[in-house]
Amino acid sequence: MIAPALLGWYDRHARVLPWRVAPAARAAGVMPDPYRVWLSEIMLQQTTVAAAAPYFDRFTALWPRVEDLAAALDAQVMAEWAGLGYYARARNLLACARAVAADGGRFPTSEDGLRALPGIGPYTAAAIAAIAFDRPAVVVDGNVERVMARFHAEATPLPAAKRRLTALAAGHTPTDRPGDYAQAVMDLGATICTPRRPACGICPVMEPCAARREGLAEQLPAKAPKTPKPVRQGTAYLACDPSGRIFLERRPNRGLLGGMLGLPGTEWSEDPPAPALPFAADWTVAGQVRHTFTHFHLLLTVEVARVATAPGFVPPKPDTLPTVMRKAVLMGLDALDNQT
């Protein structure tokens, strides 16, 4: 069991995070707010702490309780989420907030109860159960997988090793302070047992670590070769009126970037897509935006035109748009400025 050494280290070196209750405060009986724990865990999916923190601060300032978020307008929440990516998370965030608010604003305390809520999978349920309610749940993210692979010198490549690493993590999860322990392992992976150049010399569990003894720390966890991502193509159309406003439309709720504002355009496909002009205008090519999603690379051609104003034209606010649309808008506006 690495828990005693790790908890002692965490008591001294825990990261200060806006959603976290410090170990000393927790020892004094201060429990985390389940709403803040849940919100942080949803934001941290596929996102770094540095990227998520300012979003967390804005969300909790606008909507300090789950009931406040549940009552928010969909469009406002989606706009505040812009830039975090994976927009299905924002839709599930609202659905979950409304489900919890309908049940009196109380989050379930068990993993099974949490998994019944929209957008909460096995990892997130375990993290909330452990951190918010001190349940001895087995919390396994990428940091924990790396710590377990190195501590036990597990050479099976990921993702095949996931089940084995989860079993190893379960063997170390204590019944005393499981919430602090879960955060301690994640902190260890984020600050010491890092993907490259782990700081083994200051690790609180360096002595029993098998990978350190065998000189394998930087080689683990092993990963299966990645398959190349496909490349898709598409076209986005930026129309600008005489007052500098641009035409935007809301994407369908389902699918990639669902429910978000964006430029009209074609489908994104591996074959060149057929044109899908939103209306007749003198369209010219401004350039091409490159953007990478989880499962594919996108080459998005941006076409621009100056047109008379009409409904749907709004002042350009790139910061409220998904990243790929932000890139397209900025490229298009630059091209129009260069035409004048």
PDB file of N, CA, C and O in Angstrom, residues 259-283:
ATOM      1  N   GLY A 259     -25.281  22.509 -31.056  1.00  0.00           N
ATOM      2  CA  GLY A 259     -25.842  23.580 -30.265  1.00  0.00           C
ATOM      3  C   GLY A 259     -25.005  24.842 -30.219  1.00  0.00           C
ATOM      4  O   GLY A 259     -25.423  25.835 -29.613  1.00  0.00           O
ATOM      5  N   MET A 260     -23.837  24.835 -30.873  1.00  0.00           N
ATOM      6  CA  MET A 260     -22.959  26.000 -30.824  1.00  0.00           C
ATOM      7  C   MET A 260     -23.225  26.926 -32.007  1.00  0.00           C
ATOM      8  O   MET A 260     -23.633  26.498 -33.081  1.00  0.00           O
ATOM      9  N   LEU A 261     -22.962  28.211 -31.812  1.00  0.00           N
ATOM     10  CA  LEU A 261     -22.995  29.167 -32.914  1.00  0.00           C
ATOM     11  C   LEU A 261     -21.771  28.951 -33.802  1.00  0.00           C
ATOM     12  O   LEU A 261     -20.688  28.602 -33.322  1.00  0.00           O
ATOM     13  N   GLY A 262     -21.947  29.169 -35.098  1.00  0.00           N
ATOM     14  CA  GLY A 262     -20.819  29.026 -36.002  1.00  0.00           C
ATOM     15  C   GLY A 262     -21.151  29.555 -37.377  1.00  0.00           C
ATOM     16  O   GLY A 262     -22.282  29.998 -37.649  1.00  0.00           O
ATOM     17  N   LEU A 263     -20.185  29.527 -38.248  1.00  0.00           N
ATOM     18  CA  LEU A 263     -20.392  29.931 -39.626  1.00  0.00           C
ATOM     19  C   LEU A 263     -21.157  28.851 -40.371  1.00  0.00           C
ATOM     20  O   LEU A 263     -20.960  27.655 -40.112  1.00  0.00           O
ATOM     21  N   PRO A 264     -22.022  29.233 -41.305  1.00  0.00           N
ATOM     22  CA  PRO A 264     -22.632  28.215 -42.156  1.00  0.00           C
ATOM     23  C   PRO A 264     -21.560  27.566 -43.025  1.00  0.00           C
ATOM     24  O   PRO A 264     -20.488  28.147 -43.252  1.00  0.00           O
ATOM     25  N   GLY A 265     -21.838  26.364 -43.479  1.00  0.00           N
ATOM     26  CA  GLY A 265     -20.833  25.700 -44.302  1.00  0.00           C
ATOM     27  C   GLY A 265     -21.280  24.340 -44.780  1.00  0.00           C
ATOM     28  O   GLY A 265     -22.434  23.941 -44.620  1.00  0.00           O
ATOM     29  N   THR A 266     -20.341  23.620 -45.357  1.00  0.00           N
ATOM     30  CA  THR A 266     -20.597  22.297 -45.914  1.00  0.00           C
ATOM     31  C   THR A 266     -20.451  21.236 -44.837  1.00  0.00           C
ATOM     32  O   THR A 266     -20.032  21.500 -43.708  1.00  0.00           O
ATOM     33  N   GLU A 267     -20.774  20.013 -45.216  1.00  0.00           N
ATOM     34  CA  GLU A 267     -20.428  18.866 -44.383  1.00  0.00           C
ATOM     35  C   GLU A 267     -18.907  18.724 -44.355  1.00  0.00           C
ATOM     36  O   GLU A 267     -18.195  19.248 -45.221  1.00  0.00           O
ATOM     37  N   TRP A 268     -18.394  18.026 -43.349  1.00  0.00           N
ATOM     38  CA  TRP A 268     -16.971  17.724 -43.269  1.00  0.00           C
ATOM     39  C   TRP A 268     -16.786  16.261 -43.652  1.00  0.00           C
ATOM     40  O   TRP A 268     -17.307  15.363 -42.982  1.00  0.00           O
ATOM     41  N   SER A 269     -16.069  15.996 -44.736  1.00  0.00           N
ATOM     42  CA  SER A 269     -15.933  14.633 -45.229  1.00  0.00           C
ATOM     43  C   SER A 269     -14.539  14.420 -45.796  1.00  0.00           C
ATOM     44  O   SER A 269     -13.802  15.379 -46.072  1.00  0.00           O
ATOM     45  N   GLU A 270     -14.172  13.155 -45.972  1.00  0.00           N
ATOM     46  CA  GLU A 270     -12.852  12.846 -46.511  1.00  0.00           C
ATOM     47  C   GLU A 270     -12.773  13.173 -47.990  1.00  0.00           C
ATOM     48  O   GLU A 270     -11.690  13.450 -48.513  1.00  0.00           O
ATOM     49  N   ASP A 271     -13.895  13.141 -48.681  1.00  0.00           N
ATOM     50  CA  ASP A 271     -13.940  13.568 -50.081  1.00  0.00           C
ATOM     51  C   ASP A 271     -14.296  15.044 -50.140  1.00  0.00           C
ATOM     52  O   ASP A 271     -15.000  15.555 -49.257  1.00  0.00           O
ATOM     53  N   PRO A 272     -13.851  15.772 -51.179  1.00  0.00           N
ATOM     54  CA  PRO A 272     -14.213  17.192 -51.284  1.00  0.00           C
ATOM     55  C   PRO A 272     -15.726  17.367 -51.252  1.00  0.00           C
ATOM     56  O   PRO A 272     -16.442  16.768 -52.040  1.00  0.00           O
ATOM     57  N   PRO A 273     -16.253  18.172 -50.333  1.00  0.00           N
ATOM     58  CA  PRO A 273     -17.711  18.303 -50.208  1.00  0.00           C
ATOM     59  C   PRO A 273     -18.287  19.209 -51.294  1.00  0.00           C
ATOM     60  O   PRO A 273     -17.598  20.074 -51.845  1.00  0.00           O
ATOM     61  N   ALA A 274     -19.560  19.001 -51.577  1.00  0.00           N
ATOM     62  CA  ALA A 274     -20.253  19.864 -52.527  1.00  0.00           C
ATOM     63  C   ALA A 274     -20.475  21.232 -51.895  1.00  0.00           C
ATOM     64  O   ALA A 274     -20.679  21.341 -50.682  1.00  0.00           O
ATOM     65  N   PRO A 275     -20.435  22.324 -52.693  1.00  0.00           N
ATOM     66  CA  PRO A 275     -20.686  23.654 -52.130  1.00  0.00           C
ATOM     67  C   PRO A 275     -22.056  23.719 -51.450  1.00  0.00           C
ATOM     68  O   PRO A 275     -22.994  23.034 -51.849  1.00  0.00           O
ATOM     69  N   ALA A 276     -22.148  24.543 -50.412  1.00  0.00           N
ATOM     70  CA  ALA A 276     -23.419  24.725 -49.691  1.00  0.00           C
ATOM     71  C   ALA A 276     -23.566  26.193 -49.336  1.00  0.00           C
ATOM     72  O   ALA A 276     -23.626  26.567 -48.162  1.00  0.00           O
ATOM     73  N   LEU A 277     -23.604  27.047 -50.358  1.00  0.00           N
ATOM     74  CA  LEU A 277     -23.660  28.486 -50.131  1.00  0.00           C
ATOM     75  C   LEU A 277     -24.906  28.859 -49.319  1.00  0.00           C
ATOM     76  O   LEU A 277     -26.007  28.418 -49.634  1.00  0.00           O
ATOM     77  N   PRO A 278     -24.755  29.669 -48.283  1.00  0.00           N
ATOM     78  CA  PRO A 278     -25.929  30.057 -47.484  1.00  0.00           C
ATOM     79  C   PRO A 278     -26.856  30.996 -48.239  1.00  0.00           C
ATOM     80  O   PRO A 278     -28.056  31.021 -47.974  1.00  0.00           O
ATOM     81  N   PHE A 279     -26.303  31.778 -49.171  1.00  0.00           N
ATOM     82  CA  PHE A 279     -27.090  32.681 -50.026  1.00  0.00           C
ATOM     83  C   PHE A 279     -26.167  33.175 -51.135  1.00  0.00           C
ATOM     84  O   PHE A 279     -24.933  33.028 -51.067  1.00  0.00           O
ATOM     85  N   ALA A 280     -26.744  33.752 -52.156  1.00  0.00           N
ATOM     86  CA  ALA A 280     -25.973  34.245 -53.292  1.00  0.00           C
ATOM     87  C   ALA A 280     -25.155  35.468 -52.885  1.00  0.00           C
ATOM     88  O   ALA A 280     -25.665  36.382 -52.236  1.00  0.00           O
ATOM     89  N   ALA A 281     -23.889  35.462 -53.243  1.00  0.00           N
ATOM     90  CA  ALA A 281     -23.005  36.584 -52.955  1.00  0.00           C
ATOM     91  C   ALA A 281     -21.728  36.392 -53.769  1.00  0.00           C
ATOM     92  O   ALA A 281     -21.528  35.341 -54.392  1.00  0.00           O
ATOM     93  N   ASP A 282     -20.871  37.397 -53.758  1.00  0.00           N
ATOM     94  CA  ASP A 282     -19.601  37.324 -54.479  1.00  0.00           C
ATOM     95  C   ASP A 282     -18.560  36.698 -53.552  1.00  0.00           C
ATOM     96  O   ASP A 282     -17.756  37.392 -52.937  1.00  0.00           O
ATOM     97  N   TRP A 283     -18.586  35.373 -53.440  1.00  0.00           N
ATOM     98  CA  TRP A 283     -17.730  34.652 -52.505  1.00  0.00           C
ATOM     99  C   TRP A 283     -16.308  34.530 -53.061  1.00  0.00           C
ATOM    100  O   TRP A 283     -16.121  34.214 -54.230  1.00  0.00           O
TER     101      TRP A 283
END
